[in-house]
Coordinates of C-alpha atoms in Angstrom, one line a residue:
Chain W
M5 CA 11.9 -37.9 5.2
N6 CA 14.1 -35.0 4.1
I7 CA 13.8 -32.1 1.6
T8 CA 16.6 -32.1 -0.9
T9 CA 17.1 -30.3 -4.2
E10 CA 15.7 -33.3 -6.1
N11 CA 12.3 -32.8 -4.1
L12 CA 12.5 -29.1 -5.1
Q13 CA 12.8 -30.2 -8.8
T14 CA 10.0 -32.4 -8.5
A15 CA 7.9 -29.8 -6.9
I16 CA 8.7 -27.4 -9.7
D17 CA 7.7 -30.1 -12.4
R18 CA 4.4 -30.8 -10.8
I19 CA 3.5 -27.1 -10.6
Q20 CA 4.7 -26.3 -13.8
N21 CA 2.7 -29.1 -15.6
R22 CA -0.4 -27.4 -14.2
I23 CA 0.4 -23.8 -14.2
G24 CA -1.5 -22.9 -17.5
P25 CA -5.1 -23.3 -16.2
I26 CA -4.0 -21.9 -12.9
G27 CA -2.7 -18.9 -14.4
D28 CA -6.0 -18.3 -16.3
E29 CA -8.0 -18.7 -13.2
M30 CA -5.6 -16.1 -11.2
N31 CA -5.6 -13.6 -14.1
M32 CA -9.4 -13.7 -13.8
L33 CA -9.6 -13.3 -10.0
D34 CA -6.8 -10.6 -10.0
G35 CA -8.6 -8.8 -12.9
Q36 CA -11.6 -8.3 -10.4
L37 CA -9.7 -6.4 -7.9
G38 CA -6.3 -5.5 -9.5
D39 CA -4.6 -5.3 -12.6
G40 CA -5.0 -9.0 -13.7
D41 CA -1.4 -9.9 -13.9
L42 CA -1.0 -12.4 -11.1
G43 CA -1.6 -15.3 -13.4
V44 CA 1.1 -14.1 -15.8
T45 CA 3.5 -13.7 -13.0
L46 CA 2.9 -17.3 -11.8
V47 CA 3.1 -18.7 -15.3
N48 CA 6.2 -16.8 -16.3
G49 CA 7.9 -17.5 -12.9
F50 CA 7.3 -21.2 -13.1
N51 CA 8.1 -21.7 -16.8
N52 CA 11.5 -20.1 -15.9
L53 CA 12.0 -22.2 -13.0
A54 CA 11.6 -25.1 -15.3
E55 CA 14.3 -23.7 -17.4
I56 CA 16.8 -23.8 -14.7
R57 CA 15.5 -27.0 -12.8
D58 CA 18.4 -29.2 -14.1
D59 CA 21.0 -26.7 -13.2
L60 CA 19.9 -26.4 -9.5
P61 CA 22.9 -26.8 -7.0
E62 CA 22.8 -29.6 -4.5
D63 CA 23.2 -27.1 -1.9
L64 CA 19.7 -26.5 -0.9
G65 CA 20.2 -22.8 0.2
K66 CA 21.9 -22.0 -3.2
A67 CA 19.1 -23.8 -5.1
L68 CA 16.4 -21.7 -3.5
F69 CA 18.3 -18.6 -4.2
N70 CA 18.6 -19.5 -7.8
A71 CA 15.1 -20.2 -7.9
A72 CA 14.6 -16.6 -6.5
K73 CA 16.7 -15.1 -9.2
A74 CA 14.6 -17.1 -11.8
I75 CA 11.4 -15.7 -10.6
T76 CA 12.4 -12.1 -10.5
A77 CA 14.0 -12.4 -13.8
V78 CA 10.6 -12.5 -15.4
S79 CA 8.3 -11.0 -13.2
G80 CA 8.4 -7.6 -12.0
S81 CA 5.1 -7.6 -10.1
S82 CA 5.0 -7.2 -6.4
F83 CA 3.6 -10.7 -5.9
G84 CA 6.8 -11.9 -8.0
T85 CA 8.9 -9.9 -5.7
L86 CA 7.5 -11.4 -2.7
M87 CA 7.8 -15.0 -3.9
A88 CA 11.4 -14.4 -4.6
T89 CA 11.7 -12.8 -1.1
A90 CA 10.0 -16.1 0.4
L91 CA 12.4 -18.3 -1.4
M92 CA 15.5 -16.4 -0.5
A93 CA 14.5 -16.3 3.1
A94 CA 13.9 -19.9 3.2
G95 CA 17.2 -20.3 1.4
K96 CA 19.1 -18.5 3.8
S97 CA 17.9 -20.6 6.7
V98 CA 19.3 -23.7 5.0
K99 CA 22.4 -22.2 3.5
G100 CA 25.1 -25.0 3.0
E101 CA 22.7 -27.8 3.7
T102 CA 22.0 -30.5 1.0
S103 CA 19.4 -32.4 3.0
V104 CA 16.8 -31.0 5.4
A105 CA 14.3 -32.8 7.8
L106 CA 10.9 -32.3 6.6
T107 CA 9.8 -31.5 10.1
R108 CA 11.9 -28.3 9.5
L109 CA 9.4 -27.2 6.7
P110 CA 7.4 -25.2 9.0
D111 CA 10.3 -23.1 10.1
L112 CA 11.4 -22.7 6.7
L113 CA 7.9 -21.2 5.8
A114 CA 7.9 -19.2 9.0
S115 CA 11.2 -17.5 7.9
A116 CA 9.7 -16.8 4.4
Q117 CA 6.5 -15.4 5.9
E118 CA 8.6 -13.1 8.1
A119 CA 10.6 -11.8 5.4
M120 CA 7.4 -11.1 3.2
I121 CA 6.1 -9.2 6.0
A122 CA 9.2 -7.0 6.3
R123 CA 9.5 -6.5 2.7
G124 CA 5.7 -6.0 1.6
G125 CA 4.6 -4.3 4.7
A126 CA 1.4 -6.3 4.8
S127 CA 0.2 -7.5 8.2
L128 CA -1.6 -10.9 9.2
G129 CA -5.5 -10.2 9.0
D130 CA -5.2 -8.1 5.8
K131 CA -6.4 -10.9 3.6
T132 CA -3.3 -11.7 1.8
M133 CA -1.4 -14.9 1.1
L134 CA 0.3 -14.4 4.4
D135 CA -3.0 -15.3 6.2
V136 CA -3.1 -18.8 4.3
L137 CA 0.5 -19.3 5.0
D138 CA 0.0 -18.6 8.6
S139 CA -2.6 -21.3 9.0
V140 CA -0.6 -23.7 6.8
I141 CA 2.5 -23.3 8.9
A142 CA 0.3 -24.0 12.0
A143 CA -1.2 -27.1 10.4
L144 CA 2.3 -28.4 9.3
R145 CA 3.5 -28.2 12.9
E146 CA 0.8 -30.6 13.9
A147 CA 0.9 -32.9 10.9
G148 CA 3.9 -35.1 11.6
D149 CA 6.5 -36.0 8.9
D150 CA 4.5 -38.1 6.3
P151 CA 4.5 -36.1 3.1
R152 CA 0.9 -37.2 2.3
N153 CA -0.5 -36.2 5.6
M154 CA 1.4 -32.9 5.4
Q155 CA 0.0 -32.1 2.0
Q156 CA -3.6 -32.8 3.1
A157 CA -3.2 -30.9 6.4
A158 CA -1.8 -27.8 4.6
L159 CA -4.6 -27.9 2.0
S160 CA -7.4 -28.1 4.5
A161 CA -5.8 -25.2 6.4
A162 CA -5.7 -23.3 3.1
N163 CA -9.4 -24.1 2.5
K164 CA -10.5 -23.1 6.0
T165 CA -8.7 -19.9 5.8
L166 CA -10.1 -18.9 2.5
D167 CA -13.6 -19.6 3.9
E168 CA -13.0 -17.5 6.9
Y169 CA -11.6 -14.4 4.8
R170 CA -14.1 -14.5 1.9
G171 CA -16.7 -12.2 3.7
K172 CA -13.9 -9.7 4.8
P173 CA -12.5 -6.7 2.9
N174 CA -9.0 -6.6 1.6
K175 CA -6.7 -4.2 3.6
V176 CA -3.5 -3.9 1.6
G177 CA -2.3 -3.3 -1.9
R178 CA -4.4 -2.3 -5.0
A179 CA -7.3 -4.5 -3.8
R180 CA -7.5 -2.0 -0.8
V181 CA -8.8 0.6 -3.2
Y182 CA -11.9 -1.6 -3.8
S183 CA -12.0 -2.8 -0.4
E184 CA -16.0 -2.9 -0.4
K185 CA -15.9 -4.8 -3.7
S186 CA -13.5 -7.5 -2.3
V187 CA -16.1 -8.5 0.3
G188 CA -17.4 -11.9 -0.8
L189 CA -14.5 -12.5 -3.3
D190 CA -11.5 -14.9 -2.7
D191 CA -8.0 -13.1 -2.3
P192 CA -6.1 -14.0 -5.5
G193 CA -2.9 -14.3 -3.7
M194 CA -4.5 -16.7 -1.1
M195 CA -6.2 -18.7 -3.8
A196 CA -2.8 -19.0 -5.6
V197 CA -1.1 -20.5 -2.6
K198 CA -4.1 -23.1 -2.3
R199 CA -3.6 -24.1 -5.8
L200 CA 0.3 -24.5 -5.4
I201 CA -0.4 -26.8 -2.5
E202 CA -2.9 -28.7 -4.6
C203 CA -0.2 -29.3 -7.1
L204 CA 2.0 -30.7 -4.7
A205 CA 0.0 -34.0 -4.4
A206 CA 1.8 -37.1 -5.7
Chain T
M131 CA 4.1 11.8 -29.6
K132 CA 7.0 13.5 -31.5
K133 CA 10.3 11.8 -30.8
L134 CA 13.2 10.6 -32.6
I135 CA 13.0 7.0 -31.8
N136 CA 12.6 3.6 -33.7
K137 CA 10.3 1.1 -32.0
P138 CA 9.2 2.3 -28.6
E139 CA 10.0 -1.3 -27.2
D140 CA 13.6 -1.2 -28.4
Y141 CA 14.2 2.6 -27.1
V142 CA 16.1 1.6 -23.8
D143 CA 18.3 -0.9 -25.4
E144 CA 19.1 1.2 -28.4
V145 CA 19.8 4.3 -26.1
L146 CA 22.2 2.2 -24.1
E147 CA 24.1 1.0 -27.3
G148 CA 24.3 4.5 -28.5
M149 CA 26.0 5.5 -25.2
A150 CA 28.4 2.8 -25.3
L151 CA 29.3 3.5 -28.7
A152 CA 29.7 7.2 -28.1
H153 CA 31.8 6.7 -25.0
P154 CA 33.5 3.4 -25.1
E155 CA 36.2 4.5 -22.7
S156 CA 33.3 4.9 -20.0
F157 CA 30.6 2.8 -20.7
V158 CA 30.5 -1.0 -21.5
I159 CA 27.0 -2.9 -21.8
G160 CA 27.1 -5.9 -19.6
G161 CA 25.0 -8.4 -17.6
S162 CA 22.9 -11.5 -19.0
T163 CA 20.1 -9.2 -20.2
G164 CA 22.4 -6.2 -21.4
R165 CA 20.7 -4.0 -18.8
M166 CA 23.9 -3.0 -16.9
L167 CA 26.4 -0.3 -17.8
H168 CA 29.8 -0.8 -16.2
R169 CA 33.2 0.7 -16.5
P170 CA 35.5 -1.0 -19.0
A171 CA 37.2 -2.9 -16.2
P172 CA 36.8 -3.5 -12.4
V173 CA 39.0 -1.2 -10.4
S174 CA 40.6 -3.2 -7.7
G175 CA 41.8 -2.0 -4.2
K176 CA 38.6 0.1 -3.6
V177 CA 35.0 -0.1 -2.5
G178 CA 32.7 -0.6 -5.3
V179 CA 29.8 1.9 -5.8
V180 CA 26.7 1.0 -7.9
S181 CA 23.3 2.3 -8.4
G182 CA 20.3 1.3 -10.6
G183 CA 17.0 2.6 -11.5
G184 CA 14.5 3.4 -14.1
F185 CA 15.6 4.8 -17.5
G186 CA 14.6 8.1 -19.0
H187 CA 16.5 10.4 -16.5
I188 CA 19.9 10.6 -18.2
P189 CA 22.5 11.1 -16.8
V190 CA 20.9 9.7 -13.9
F191 CA 21.4 6.8 -13.2
A192 CA 23.5 5.0 -15.7
G193 CA 25.2 8.1 -17.1
Y194 CA 27.2 8.4 -13.9
V195 CA 29.3 5.3 -14.4
G196 CA 32.8 6.5 -14.7
E197 CA 36.0 7.3 -12.7
G198 CA 35.3 8.8 -9.2
L199 CA 31.5 8.1 -9.6
L200 CA 29.8 4.6 -10.1
D201 CA 31.5 1.4 -11.1
A202 CA 28.4 0.0 -12.5
C203 CA 24.7 0.5 -12.9
A204 CA 21.5 -1.5 -13.4
V205 CA 19.0 -0.3 -16.0
G206 CA 15.3 -0.7 -15.9
D207 CA 12.6 0.4 -18.6
V208 CA 11.5 3.9 -18.7
F209 CA 10.5 5.2 -15.4
A210 CA 10.5 1.3 -14.2
S211 CA 12.8 -0.3 -11.6
P212 CA 15.2 -2.9 -13.1
D213 CA 14.7 -6.4 -11.5
M214 CA 17.2 -7.7 -9.0
N215 CA 19.3 -9.6 -11.6
P216 CA 21.1 -6.8 -13.3
M217 CA 21.5 -5.2 -9.8
L218 CA 23.2 -8.3 -8.7
E219 CA 25.3 -8.3 -11.8
A220 CA 26.4 -4.7 -11.0
I221 CA 27.4 -5.7 -7.4
Q222 CA 29.3 -8.7 -8.6
F223 CA 31.2 -6.6 -11.4
A224 CA 31.9 -3.8 -8.8
D225 CA 33.1 -6.0 -6.1
T226 CA 36.9 -6.5 -5.8
G227 CA 37.1 -7.7 -2.3
K228 CA 36.4 -4.4 -0.3
G229 CA 32.5 -4.6 -0.6
V230 CA 30.1 -2.6 -2.5
L231 CA 28.0 0.5 -1.7
C232 CA 24.5 0.6 -3.4
V233 CA 23.2 4.1 -3.9
V234 CA 19.5 3.8 -4.1
G235 CA 16.6 6.3 -4.9
N236 CA 13.8 6.0 -2.6
Y237 CA 11.4 4.2 -4.9
G238 CA 9.5 1.0 -3.9
G239 CA 10.8 -1.1 -6.8
D240 CA 14.3 0.2 -6.5
R241 CA 14.4 -0.5 -2.9
M242 CA 13.0 -3.8 -2.7
N243 CA 15.1 -5.3 -5.6
F244 CA 18.4 -3.8 -4.3
D245 CA 17.4 -5.3 -0.9
M246 CA 17.0 -8.6 -2.6
A247 CA 20.3 -8.1 -4.8
C248 CA 22.3 -7.4 -1.6
E249 CA 20.9 -10.6 0.1
M250 CA 22.0 -12.4 -2.9
A251 CA 25.4 -10.9 -3.0
E252 CA 25.9 -11.5 0.7
M253 CA 25.1 -15.3 0.2
E254 CA 28.3 -15.0 -2.2
D255 CA 30.2 -13.5 0.5
I256 CA 30.3 -10.0 -0.9
A257 CA 29.9 -7.2 1.7
C258 CA 27.2 -4.8 0.7
A259 CA 25.7 -1.6 2.2
R260 CA 22.9 0.6 1.0
V261 CA 22.3 4.4 1.1
I262 CA 18.8 5.4 0.3
V263 CA 18.4 9.1 -1.2
A264 CA 15.3 10.8 -0.3
D265 CA 15.6 14.4 -1.0
D266 CA 12.4 15.8 -2.5
V267 CA 10.9 17.8 0.3
A268 CA 7.6 18.0 -1.7
A269 CA 6.9 14.3 -1.4
A270 CA 6.5 14.2 2.4
G271 CA 6.9 16.6 5.6
P272 CA 9.8 16.4 7.7
E273 CA 8.4 13.9 10.1
E274 CA 7.9 11.5 7.1
S275 CA 11.2 12.2 5.5
H276 CA 12.0 8.6 4.9
K277 CA 8.9 8.6 2.5
R278 CA 10.3 11.2 0.3
R279 CA 11.4 10.1 -3.3
A280 CA 14.7 10.7 -4.7
V281 CA 15.1 13.6 -7.3
A282 CA 18.2 15.4 -8.6
G283 CA 20.1 15.6 -5.4
F284 CA 20.9 12.0 -6.0
V285 CA 23.8 13.1 -8.3
L286 CA 25.6 14.9 -5.3
V287 CA 25.3 11.6 -3.2
T288 CA 26.6 9.7 -6.0
K289 CA 29.5 12.1 -6.4
V290 CA 30.2 11.8 -2.7
A291 CA 30.1 7.9 -2.6
G292 CA 32.2 7.6 -5.8
A293 CA 35.0 10.1 -4.6
A294 CA 35.2 8.4 -1.1
A295 CA 35.6 5.0 -2.5
A296 CA 38.2 6.5 -5.2
A297 CA 40.2 7.7 -2.2
G298 CA 40.6 4.2 -0.8
K299 CA 38.1 4.6 2.1
S300 CA 36.5 1.6 3.6
L301 CA 33.0 0.2 3.0
T302 CA 32.0 1.6 6.5
E303 CA 33.5 5.0 5.8
V304 CA 32.1 5.2 2.2
T305 CA 28.7 4.5 3.5
E306 CA 28.8 6.8 6.4
L307 CA 29.9 9.7 4.1
A308 CA 27.4 9.0 1.4
Q309 CA 24.7 8.7 4.2
R310 CA 25.8 12.1 5.7
A311 CA 25.2 13.7 2.2
A312 CA 21.8 12.1 1.8
D313 CA 20.9 13.3 5.4
N314 CA 21.9 16.8 4.6
L315 CA 20.3 17.1 1.2
R316 CA 17.0 18.9 0.1
S317 CA 15.5 19.4 -3.3
I318 CA 12.4 20.9 -4.7
G319 CA 11.3 21.0 -8.5
V320 CA 8.9 22.9 -10.7
A321 CA 7.3 21.4 -13.8
L322 CA 6.0 23.4 -16.8
T323 CA 5.2 20.6 -19.3
S324 CA 4.7 17.0 -19.2
C325 CA 6.9 14.2 -20.3
T326 CA 5.8 11.3 -22.6
V327 CA 7.1 7.8 -22.0
P328 CA 7.7 6.2 -25.3
Q329 CA 5.8 3.0 -24.7
A330 CA 2.8 5.1 -23.2
G331 CA 2.9 7.3 -26.4
K332 CA 1.0 10.1 -24.8
P333 CA 1.9 12.8 -22.2
T334 CA 2.0 11.4 -18.5
F335 CA -0.2 14.2 -17.2
Q336 CA -1.9 17.4 -18.6
I337 CA -1.0 20.9 -17.6
A338 CA -2.1 24.1 -19.2
D339 CA 0.2 26.5 -21.2
D340 CA 0.0 29.0 -18.6
E341 CA 0.5 26.8 -15.6
M342 CA 3.2 25.3 -13.4
E343 CA 3.4 22.7 -10.8
I344 CA 5.7 23.1 -7.8
G345 CA 7.0 20.0 -6.4
M346 CA 6.2 17.8 -9.2
G347 CA 8.3 14.4 -9.2
I348 CA 10.7 13.3 -12.1
H349 CA 8.2 10.7 -13.3
G350 CA 5.2 13.3 -13.1
E351 CA 4.2 12.5 -9.6
P352 CA 1.9 15.3 -8.2
G353 CA 3.5 18.3 -6.6
V354 CA 2.3 20.6 -3.6
R355 CA 0.8 23.3 -5.6
R356 CA -0.4 24.1 -9.1
G357 CA -0.8 27.6 -10.1
K358 CA -0.3 30.4 -12.8
L359 CA 3.1 30.5 -14.3
R360 CA 5.1 33.3 -12.6
P361 CA 8.3 35.2 -13.4
V362 CA 11.4 33.0 -12.6
N363 CA 12.5 34.9 -9.6
D364 CA 9.1 34.5 -8.0
I365 CA 9.1 30.6 -8.7
C366 CA 12.7 30.4 -7.6
D367 CA 11.7 32.3 -4.2
E368 CA 8.8 29.9 -3.7
M369 CA 11.0 26.9 -4.2
I370 CA 13.9 28.3 -1.9
D371 CA 11.3 29.2 0.6
L372 CA 10.3 25.6 0.9
L373 CA 13.9 24.4 1.1
L374 CA 14.6 26.9 3.9
A375 CA 11.5 26.0 5.7
D376 CA 12.7 22.3 5.7
K377 CA 16.2 22.8 6.6
P378 CA 17.4 26.4 7.5
M379 CA 20.8 27.7 6.6
A380 CA 23.1 28.8 9.3
Q381 CA 24.9 32.1 9.3
G382 CA 28.3 31.3 7.9
S383 CA 27.5 27.9 6.8
R384 CA 28.4 26.4 3.5
V385 CA 26.3 24.5 0.8
A386 CA 26.5 22.9 -2.6
L387 CA 23.8 24.1 -5.0
L388 CA 22.6 22.1 -8.1
I389 CA 20.3 23.8 -10.5
N390 CA 18.9 21.0 -12.6
G391 CA 17.1 21.0 -15.8
L392 CA 14.4 18.4 -16.2
G393 CA 15.1 18.0 -20.0
A394 CA 13.4 20.6 -22.2
T395 CA 14.4 23.7 -20.3
P396 CA 17.3 25.7 -22.1
A397 CA 20.5 26.4 -20.3
E398 CA 19.7 30.1 -20.5
E399 CA 16.7 29.6 -18.2
L400 CA 18.7 27.5 -15.7
Y401 CA 21.2 30.2 -15.1
L402 CA 18.1 32.7 -14.4
V403 CA 17.4 30.2 -11.6
F404 CA 21.0 29.9 -10.5
R405 CA 21.4 33.8 -10.5
R406 CA 18.2 34.1 -8.1
A407 CA 19.0 31.0 -5.8
K408 CA 22.6 32.3 -5.4
A409 CA 21.2 35.7 -4.2
R410 CA 18.8 34.0 -1.8
V411 CA 21.4 31.8 -0.4
E412 CA 23.6 34.5 0.3
A413 CA 21.0 36.6 1.9
E414 CA 20.7 33.9 4.4
G415 CA 24.3 34.5 5.3
A416 CA 25.5 31.2 3.8
R417 CA 28.1 30.6 1.0
I418 CA 28.0 28.4 -2.0
A419 CA 31.2 26.4 -1.9
F420 CA 30.2 24.3 -4.9
H421 CA 27.6 24.5 -7.6
L422 CA 26.5 22.7 -10.8
V423 CA 24.1 24.2 -13.3
G424 CA 22.8 22.0 -16.1
N425 CA 20.8 18.7 -17.1
Y426 CA 22.0 16.3 -14.4
A427 CA 18.7 14.4 -13.7
T428 CA 16.0 14.7 -16.4
A429 CA 12.4 13.5 -16.9
M430 CA 12.5 12.9 -20.6
E431 CA 11.4 16.2 -22.3
M432 CA 9.7 17.6 -19.4
A433 CA 10.3 21.3 -19.0
G434 CA 11.2 22.6 -15.8
A435 CA 13.9 22.7 -13.3
S436 CA 14.8 21.6 -9.5
I437 CA 16.9 23.3 -7.0
S438 CA 19.1 21.0 -4.7
V439 CA 21.0 22.1 -1.7
L440 CA 23.5 20.1 0.2
H441 CA 24.7 21.4 3.5
L442 CA 28.3 20.9 3.7
D443 CA 31.1 20.1 6.1
D444 CA 34.9 19.9 5.0
A445 CA 34.8 16.3 4.2
L446 CA 31.7 16.5 1.8
E447 CA 33.1 19.6 0.2
E448 CA 36.4 18.0 -0.6
L449 CA 34.5 14.9 -2.0
L450 CA 32.4 16.9 -4.2
K451 CA 35.4 18.9 -5.5
A452 CA 37.6 15.8 -6.1
P453 CA 38.3 14.8 -9.7
A454 CA 35.9 12.7 -11.6
S455 CA 35.9 11.7 -15.2
N456 CA 32.8 10.9 -17.2
P457 CA 31.1 12.1 -20.4
F458 CA 28.2 13.8 -18.2
W459 CA 30.0 15.0 -15.1
K460 CA 30.9 18.7 -15.7
A461 CA 31.7 20.4 -12.4

């Protein structure tokens, strides 16, 4: 199976259909540690992606770049910037291709992760979405190329990482200020990644 | 809040409209969100020079669109970075095939968004370069100079970049000259009163009538020392001492001096600052080869001033003195 712009459009549809309640949940989670706008960022971002979905070009690299543009146009928060960064990095690694083998998905995510580390300055272990992404990438490398297996493997990796980090303090960003308070809470960015993976189930 | 405004949320767009109406020969509003000012037409055969940043610092940033200066500029909300899209549109406008230099103030949002805009532009095969301006010596020590924020000295880097591009230099050369200007630039400010962001509606910080703060940033970021207000010569001496401690002036060297008003300080007082600063520079055995006195990078209605020193060589001096045409550029 391959990744095409059509798959990207399907993913946007699936997430956008369920983004409302996810947004409420993320605002609540983020409000405990930060300024409570993570949900707004996600909802605005995916609604804008839905706006441009029909116009996404066949070139997967360009499609991912256009998706990044759509995200940044409506969300100035750092999470929005990092999502756009991730999409651009993934886009760059498939520039000029219209169909990419699903087995390359971990590599795309790894390039996205690397770009987010460079731009945002967080490290692995800081209790951010990077930690979830890291375990998801590792799980996907083992999961073969059946989409259903890949989604399941990604989801259980995300759950495992959330469990692992719940008792640890946040080490970066605004949540760092409330480092002690963050012990026992799920990181909103980590949870957001898990919810997005859940949306991808057919 | 006492301001001549309509609705706070319309402030930026209406000011831009006013600027374009007042100076149609220099400023045209563009971009899909109307948050980009550009010259009436792109100038082909030269490197494009663009900038972008939060609003509320007129003439920085958008006010410097003009001949021998910027080709286009992305505009954010008051004291908030524009997103990447108007930045990308500014780059696309300014590119006529020789590439584009982005002159960027050292603020997180400006940097990250210009990073992304440049990546996007490169995807469209537009060659991009960036120079980060970080001139405020109050923001971090010399060993962490990369963490310094940009203040009024930004204007001098913009002028150097614009003039180098107008002279037909390559993207590499324009970038090298602008970087050299940024590396040899030091600034320090003093604030006497706060500013009020229209959408916030109340002063950004509190400062007593008889107090001043040395080293305050152009958004009201904390400075290095708050104390009783002193005579202008004393304040000036403290500021010049900080600049000299960071980068001494060699005997026989040349500098450019910018005395900048933050918005609410009258020209008379800026001339008092210039008078003392000039005497101090000359006492160091250096010479002022170029100077500006006026409101070049403001912080809404903040009272206060900043002093910027750019250490010159022949090339930088020539570029600063090169002609430029713009409603705000008065050399």
